[in-house]
mmCIF file of C-alpha atoms in Angstrom:
data_model
loop_
_atom_site.group_PDB
_atom_site.id
_atom_site.type_symbol
_atom_site.label_atom_id
_atom_site.label_comp_id
_atom_site.label_asym_id
_atom_site.label_seq_id
_atom_site.Cartn_x
_atom_site.Cartn_y
_atom_site.Cartn_z
ATOM 1 C CA UNK A 15 7.136 -208.927 -101.131
ATOM 2 C CA UNK A 16 10.230 -207.372 -99.608
ATOM 3 C CA UNK A 17 11.576 -207.844 -96.099
ATOM 4 C CA UNK A 18 13.653 -205.287 -94.247
ATOM 5 C CA UNK A 19 15.922 -207.811 -92.565
ATOM 6 C CA UNK A 20 17.599 -205.302 -90.235
ATOM 7 C CA UNK A 21 16.090 -202.094 -88.893
ATOM 8 C CA UNK A 22 15.996 -200.195 -85.613
ATOM 9 C CA UNK A 23 12.335 -199.279 -85.347
ATOM 10 C CA UNK A 24 12.767 -197.901 -81.840
ATOM 11 C CA UNK A 25 15.272 -195.331 -83.130
ATOM 12 C CA UNK A 26 13.602 -194.008 -86.277
ATOM 13 C CA UNK A 27 13.276 -190.318 -87.021
ATOM 14 C CA UNK A 28 9.538 -190.184 -87.693
ATOM 15 C CA UNK A 29 9.368 -186.546 -88.767
ATOM 16 C CA UNK A 30 8.246 -187.456 -92.283
ATOM 17 C CA UNK A 31 5.382 -189.498 -90.815
ATOM 18 C CA UNK A 32 3.957 -187.079 -88.251
ATOM 19 C CA UNK A 33 5.965 -188.787 -85.511
ATOM 20 C CA UNK A 34 3.936 -191.966 -86.008
ATOM 21 C CA UNK A 35 5.576 -195.381 -86.263
ATOM 22 C CA UNK A 36 2.239 -196.738 -87.480
ATOM 23 C CA UNK A 37 2.431 -194.317 -90.403
ATOM 24 C CA UNK A 38 6.068 -195.174 -91.144
ATOM 25 C CA UNK A 39 5.336 -198.887 -91.273
ATOM 26 C CA UNK A 40 2.233 -198.270 -93.384
ATOM 27 C CA UNK A 41 4.351 -196.288 -95.873
ATOM 28 C CA UNK A 42 6.765 -199.220 -96.101
ATOM 29 C CA UNK A 43 3.936 -201.706 -96.579
ATOM 30 C CA UNK A 44 2.558 -199.534 -99.379
ATOM 31 C CA UNK A 45 5.912 -200.002 -101.139
ATOM 32 C CA UNK A 46 5.781 -203.785 -100.857
ATOM 33 C CA UNK A 47 7.623 -204.320 -97.559
ATOM 34 C CA UNK A 48 5.800 -207.162 -95.871
ATOM 35 C CA UNK A 49 7.951 -207.839 -92.826
ATOM 36 C CA UNK A 50 10.489 -206.157 -90.537
ATOM 37 C CA UNK A 51 13.188 -207.491 -88.228
ATOM 38 C CA UNK A 52 13.769 -205.021 -85.390
ATOM 39 C CA UNK A 53 17.226 -205.369 -83.893
ATOM 40 C CA UNK A 54 18.325 -205.402 -80.279
ATOM 41 C CA UNK A 55 21.564 -203.588 -79.463
ATOM 42 C CA UNK A 56 21.635 -203.391 -75.672
ATOM 43 C CA UNK A 57 20.042 -204.587 -72.470
ATOM 44 C CA UNK A 58 18.347 -201.196 -72.298
ATOM 45 C CA UNK A 59 16.477 -201.497 -75.604
ATOM 46 C CA UNK A 60 15.501 -205.151 -75.247
ATOM 47 C CA UNK A 61 12.100 -204.351 -73.771
ATOM 48 C CA UNK A 62 11.415 -201.859 -76.577
ATOM 49 C CA UNK A 63 12.135 -204.254 -79.437
ATOM 50 C CA UNK A 64 10.164 -207.059 -77.789
ATOM 51 C CA UNK A 65 7.219 -204.705 -77.303
ATOM 52 C CA UNK A 66 7.273 -203.788 -81.001
ATOM 53 C CA UNK A 67 7.271 -207.469 -81.960
ATOM 54 C CA UNK A 68 4.226 -207.950 -79.751
ATOM 55 C CA UNK A 69 2.484 -204.857 -81.106
ATOM 56 C CA UNK A 70 2.824 -205.620 -84.825
ATOM 57 C CA UNK A 71 2.141 -208.951 -86.516
ATOM 58 C CA UNK A 72 4.691 -208.192 -89.244
ATOM 59 C CA UNK A 73 7.533 -207.278 -86.879
ATOM 60 C CA UNK A 74 9.877 -209.765 -85.230
ATOM 61 C CA UNK A 75 12.934 -208.901 -83.186
ATOM 62 C CA UNK A 76 16.360 -209.987 -82.049
ATOM 63 C CA UNK A 77 18.111 -209.445 -78.729
ATOM 64 C CA UNK A 78 21.767 -208.887 -78.013
ATOM 65 C CA UNK A 79 24.440 -206.322 -77.204
ATOM 66 C CA UNK A 80 26.189 -204.398 -79.972
ATOM 67 C CA UNK A 81 30.000 -204.269 -79.664
ATOM 68 C CA UNK A 82 29.854 -200.480 -79.318
ATOM 69 C CA UNK A 83 27.283 -200.730 -76.511
ATOM 70 C CA UNK A 84 29.513 -202.764 -74.213
ATOM 71 C CA UNK A 85 30.705 -201.376 -70.916
ATOM 72 C CA UNK A 86 33.557 -202.931 -68.906
ATOM 73 C CA UNK A 87 32.162 -204.704 -65.886
ATOM 74 C CA UNK A 88 28.655 -204.819 -67.361
ATOM 75 C CA UNK A 89 29.048 -207.522 -69.981
ATOM 76 C CA UNK A 90 25.943 -209.473 -71.003
ATOM 77 C CA UNK A 91 25.372 -212.630 -68.959
ATOM 78 C CA UNK A 92 24.526 -215.982 -70.494
ATOM 79 C CA UNK A 93 21.459 -216.496 -68.323
ATOM 80 C CA UNK A 94 20.110 -213.089 -69.360
ATOM 81 C CA UNK A 95 20.691 -213.794 -73.058
ATOM 82 C CA UNK A 96 19.044 -217.204 -72.958
ATOM 83 C CA UNK A 97 16.074 -215.882 -71.010
ATOM 84 C CA UNK A 98 15.520 -213.049 -73.492
ATOM 85 C CA UNK A 99 15.997 -215.354 -76.475
ATOM 86 C CA UNK A 100 13.146 -217.477 -75.186
ATOM 87 C CA UNK A 101 10.656 -214.585 -75.273
ATOM 88 C CA UNK A 102 7.833 -214.501 -77.869
ATOM 89 C CA UNK A 103 8.744 -212.741 -81.105
ATOM 90 C CA UNK A 104 12.510 -213.103 -80.614
ATOM 91 C CA UNK A 105 13.777 -214.940 -83.682
ATOM 92 C CA UNK A 106 17.524 -214.224 -83.579
ATOM 93 C CA UNK A 107 20.453 -213.194 -81.410
ATOM 94 C CA UNK A 108 22.338 -209.952 -81.961
ATOM 95 C CA UNK A 109 23.405 -207.791 -83.215
ATOM 96 C CA UNK A 110 26.781 -208.796 -81.886
ATOM 97 C CA UNK A 111 30.279 -208.861 -83.313
ATOM 98 C CA UNK A 112 33.403 -206.744 -83.478
ATOM 99 C CA UNK A 113 34.029 -203.090 -84.330
ATOM 100 C CA UNK A 114 37.649 -201.995 -84.141
ATOM 101 C CA UNK A 115 37.028 -198.934 -86.304
ATOM 102 C CA UNK A 116 35.580 -196.931 -83.440
ATOM 103 C CA UNK A 117 36.864 -198.795 -80.376
ATOM 104 C CA UNK A 118 40.053 -200.753 -81.137
ATOM 105 C CA UNK A 119 41.039 -200.409 -77.487
ATOM 106 C CA UNK A 120 38.017 -202.541 -76.528
ATOM 107 C CA UNK A 121 38.978 -205.499 -78.717
ATOM 108 C CA UNK A 122 39.317 -207.980 -75.859
ATOM 109 C CA UNK A 123 35.993 -207.007 -74.304
ATOM 110 C CA UNK A 124 34.275 -207.212 -77.696
ATOM 111 C CA UNK A 125 35.730 -210.647 -78.384
ATOM 112 C CA UNK A 126 34.515 -211.952 -75.023
ATOM 113 C CA UNK A 127 31.014 -210.654 -75.668
ATOM 114 C CA UNK A 128 30.950 -211.987 -79.232
ATOM 115 C CA UNK A 129 32.018 -215.437 -78.015
ATOM 116 C CA UNK A 130 29.293 -215.365 -75.378
ATOM 117 C CA UNK A 131 26.664 -214.515 -78.001
ATOM 118 C CA UNK A 132 27.928 -217.301 -80.260
ATOM 119 C CA UNK A 133 27.675 -219.769 -77.375
ATOM 120 C CA UNK A 134 24.117 -218.578 -76.727
ATOM 121 C CA UNK A 135 23.317 -219.028 -80.410
ATOM 122 C CA UNK A 136 24.552 -222.610 -80.251
ATOM 123 C CA UNK A 137 22.516 -223.362 -77.118
ATOM 124 C CA UNK A 138 19.329 -221.679 -78.351
ATOM 125 C CA UNK A 139 19.584 -222.786 -81.969
ATOM 126 C CA UNK A 140 18.691 -219.275 -83.141
ATOM 127 C CA UNK A 141 20.624 -217.529 -85.935
ATOM 128 C CA UNK A 142 23.176 -214.863 -85.052
ATOM 129 C CA UNK A 143 23.280 -211.372 -86.583
ATOM 130 C CA UNK A 144 26.889 -210.218 -86.917
ATOM 131 C CA UNK A 145 28.248 -206.671 -87.054
ATOM 132 C CA UNK A 146 31.863 -206.483 -88.191
ATOM 133 C CA UNK A 147 34.014 -203.461 -89.040
ATOM 134 C CA UNK A 148 37.802 -203.273 -89.288
ATOM 135 C CA UNK A 149 37.973 -206.659 -87.562
ATOM 136 C CA UNK A 150 37.999 -209.093 -90.451
ATOM 137 C CA UNK A 151 40.488 -211.669 -89.203
ATOM 138 C CA UNK A 152 39.157 -211.844 -85.651
ATOM 139 C CA UNK A 153 35.528 -212.008 -86.788
ATOM 140 C CA UNK A 154 36.212 -214.948 -89.075
ATOM 141 C CA UNK A 155 38.411 -216.676 -86.495
ATOM 142 C CA UNK A 156 35.675 -216.540 -83.844
ATOM 143 C CA UNK A 157 33.028 -217.723 -86.308
ATOM 144 C CA UNK A 158 35.206 -220.653 -87.342
ATOM 145 C CA UNK A 159 35.892 -221.517 -83.697
ATOM 146 C CA UNK A 160 32.177 -221.366 -82.890
ATOM 147 C CA UNK A 161 31.317 -223.781 -85.715
ATOM 148 C CA UNK A 162 27.628 -223.069 -85.350
ATOM 149 C CA UNK A 163 25.235 -225.799 -86.541
ATOM 150 C CA UNK A 164 22.816 -223.138 -87.827
ATOM 151 C CA UNK A 165 23.422 -220.256 -90.225
ATOM 152 C CA UNK A 166 23.720 -216.581 -89.403
ATOM 153 C CA UNK A 167 24.138 -213.333 -91.293
ATOM 154 C CA UNK A 168 26.822 -210.694 -91.710
ATOM 155 C CA UNK A 169 24.589 -207.656 -91.756
ATOM 156 C CA UNK A 170 25.232 -204.344 -93.530
ATOM 157 C CA UNK A 171 28.191 -205.975 -95.236
ATOM 158 C CA UNK A 172 30.990 -203.564 -96.167
ATOM 159 C CA UNK A 173 34.004 -205.830 -96.648
ATOM 160 C CA UNK A 174 35.533 -207.363 -99.788
ATOM 161 C CA UNK A 175 34.823 -210.569 -101.680
ATOM 162 C CA UNK A 176 37.493 -212.568 -99.845
ATOM 163 C CA UNK A 177 35.719 -212.010 -96.538
ATOM 164 C CA UNK A 178 32.314 -212.600 -98.085
ATOM 165 C CA UNK A 179 33.521 -215.887 -99.571
ATOM 166 C CA UNK A 180 34.954 -216.968 -96.214
ATOM 167 C CA UNK A 181 31.656 -216.195 -94.484
ATOM 168 C CA UNK A 182 29.658 -217.967 -97.182
ATOM 169 C CA UNK A 183 31.893 -221.026 -96.772
ATOM 170 C CA UNK A 184 30.925 -221.032 -93.082
ATOM 171 C CA UNK A 185 27.245 -221.123 -94.041
ATOM 172 C CA UNK A 186 26.521 -217.447 -93.431
ATOM 173 C CA UNK A 187 24.285 -215.135 -95.422
ATOM 174 C CA UNK A 188 25.279 -211.666 -96.633
ATOM 175 C CA UNK A 189 22.938 -208.720 -96.110
ATOM 176 C CA UNK A 190 23.378 -205.526 -98.104
ATOM 177 C CA UNK A 191 22.202 -202.049 -97.175
ATOM 178 C CA UNK A 192 22.046 -198.650 -98.839
ATOM 179 C CA UNK A 193 25.845 -198.457 -98.739
ATOM 180 C CA UNK A 194 25.904 -200.493 -101.953
ATOM 181 C CA UNK A 195 24.393 -197.467 -103.745
ATOM 182 C CA UNK A 196 27.128 -195.063 -102.596
ATOM 183 C CA UNK A 197 29.453 -193.706 -105.246
ATOM 184 C CA UNK A 198 32.642 -194.985 -103.570
ATOM 185 C CA UNK A 199 31.348 -198.536 -102.994
ATOM 186 C CA UNK A 200 32.867 -200.276 -106.036
ATOM 187 C CA UNK A 201 34.388 -203.122 -103.996
ATOM 188 C CA UNK A 202 31.047 -203.741 -102.316
ATOM 189 C CA UNK A 203 29.261 -203.760 -105.665
ATOM 190 C CA UNK A 204 31.651 -206.499 -106.758
ATOM 191 C CA UNK A 205 30.531 -208.508 -103.733
ATOM 192 C CA UNK A 206 26.887 -207.736 -104.493
ATOM 193 C CA UNK A 207 27.219 -209.186 -107.980
ATOM 194 C CA UNK A 208 28.878 -212.383 -106.736
ATOM 195 C CA UNK A 209 26.896 -213.411 -103.656
ATOM 196 C CA UNK A 210 24.835 -216.510 -104.521
ATOM 197 C CA UNK A 211 21.155 -215.714 -104.995
ATOM 198 C CA UNK A 212 20.173 -218.076 -102.181
ATOM 199 C CA UNK A 213 22.412 -216.323 -99.615
ATOM 200 C CA UNK A 214 21.456 -212.677 -100.152
ATOM 201 C CA UNK A 215 19.375 -210.437 -97.888
ATOM 202 C CA UNK A 216 18.419 -206.768 -98.095
ATOM 203 C CA UNK A 217 18.110 -204.288 -95.245
ATOM 204 C CA UNK A 218 17.979 -200.619 -94.385
ATOM 205 C CA UNK A 219 19.762 -200.555 -91.013
ATOM 206 C CA UNK A 220 17.439 -197.588 -90.542
ATOM 207 C CA UNK A 221 17.690 -194.920 -89.245
ATOM 208 C CA UNK A 222 21.278 -195.148 -90.519
ATOM 209 C CA UNK A 223 22.848 -195.291 -93.990
ATOM 210 C CA UNK A 224 20.012 -194.157 -96.228
ATOM 211 C CA UNK A 225 20.504 -195.188 -99.867
ATOM 212 C CA UNK A 226 20.856 -192.778 -102.743
ATOM 213 C CA UNK A 227 18.840 -190.601 -103.420
ATOM 214 C CA UNK A 228 18.245 -190.149 -99.673
ATOM 215 C CA UNK A 229 21.873 -190.299 -98.549
ATOM 216 C CA UNK A 230 22.519 -187.876 -95.703
ATOM 217 C CA UNK A 231 18.917 -188.056 -94.537
ATOM 218 C CA UNK A 232 17.453 -190.279 -91.864
ATOM 219 C CA UNK A 233 16.798 -193.750 -93.208
ATOM 220 C CA UNK A 234 13.371 -195.420 -93.107
ATOM 221 C CA UNK A 235 12.210 -199.021 -93.702
ATOM 222 C CA UNK A 236 10.367 -197.937 -96.855
ATOM 223 C CA UNK A 237 13.738 -197.258 -98.492
ATOM 224 C CA UNK A 238 14.616 -200.954 -98.568
ATOM 225 C CA UNK A 239 12.890 -200.853 -101.930
ATOM 226 C CA UNK A 240 15.638 -198.571 -103.278
ATOM 227 C CA UNK A 241 18.248 -201.050 -102.075
ATOM 228 C CA UNK A 242 16.440 -203.969 -103.697
ATOM 229 C CA UNK A 243 15.836 -202.148 -106.982
ATOM 230 C CA UNK A 244 19.487 -201.140 -107.168
ATOM 231 C CA UNK A 245 20.656 -204.691 -106.480
ATOM 232 C CA UNK A 246 18.282 -206.159 -109.038
ATOM 233 C CA UNK A 247 19.692 -203.861 -111.700
ATOM 234 C CA UNK A 248 23.263 -204.561 -110.593
ATOM 235 C CA UNK A 249 22.718 -208.319 -110.725
ATOM 236 C CA UNK A 250 20.771 -208.222 -114.004
ATOM 237 C CA UNK A 251 17.550 -209.701 -112.657
ATOM 238 C CA UNK A 252 14.033 -208.381 -112.294
ATOM 239 C CA UNK A 253 13.026 -206.577 -109.124
ATOM 240 C CA UNK A 254 10.307 -209.182 -108.594
ATOM 241 C CA UNK A 255 12.812 -212.010 -108.768
ATOM 242 C CA UNK A 256 15.190 -210.373 -106.314
ATOM 243 C CA UNK A 257 12.362 -209.541 -103.910
ATOM 244 C CA UNK A 258 11.066 -213.106 -104.028
ATOM 245 C CA UNK A 259 14.503 -214.658 -103.575
ATOM 246 C CA UNK A 260 15.553 -212.448 -100.653
ATOM 247 C CA UNK A 261 12.207 -213.070 -98.952
ATOM 248 C CA UNK A 262 12.653 -216.824 -99.344
ATOM 249 C CA UNK A 263 16.181 -216.489 -97.962
ATOM 250 C CA UNK A 264 14.953 -214.561 -94.938
ATOM 251 C CA UNK A 265 12.331 -217.204 -94.161
ATOM 252 C CA UNK A 266 14.941 -219.941 -94.437
ATOM 253 C CA UNK A 267 17.439 -218.130 -92.199
ATOM 254 C CA UNK A 268 14.854 -217.037 -89.622
ATOM 255 C CA UNK A 269 12.375 -219.940 -89.529
ATOM 256 C CA UNK A 270 10.605 -218.594 -86.439
ATOM 257 C CA UNK A 271 9.745 -215.285 -88.127
ATOM 258 C CA UNK A 272 6.017 -214.762 -88.635
ATOM 259 C CA UNK A 273 6.262 -213.965 -92.336
ATOM 260 C CA UNK A 274 2.955 -214.195 -94.152
ATOM 261 C CA UNK A 275 3.009 -216.089 -97.436
#
């Protein structure tokens, strides 16, 4: 069984499936995907991801505010985060983190929000899902300062081995998406070969970043199989072994997820 450890089910382009999320999830299940983690990115989509977790037995969700969804004066509040984290089906906090690639001018606001999410993760005991882009030093500094007692994950990892190693040393997992299949992703493939088998996750980040041969098209949860097959070949293991290991890793990282054995 495979698990899509990071997808945005409320944002999918469902054209290929007659505009039916039921059909899209069925197509993924037919390709061996047995569970989905639907990610919160804002206060506005929190209700949607929680509703999906209630609607489907094989969907869990996270809640949080993405660094690119922050607005000055409307930062997430701790009481709101903790209340939402306590809802049924919510197994993680995030995605949160730092993105200086698109909004370097918002660095201070992003850092404040990230710190708030990390505090909420410590209080709730739930794992944190981290987005980081062009903010390597600050991301690692805040994670070290937080010193969380539980693990988290750097999702859709795009950095180099030095950052991956630093995150692994802090107890974090590394999740890889379709980007690892891109022609110009040699540095990421080096990371993909070196991440310990017990710290690796796979994801689509759908509807974004579809793997080859679907690059440029809208991504779907069913394409996590392409990511897993590519990684298995890259790491020199069988697809079955990689699927089993990443599923075990997901269950360990997200112990509240309702993954069927």
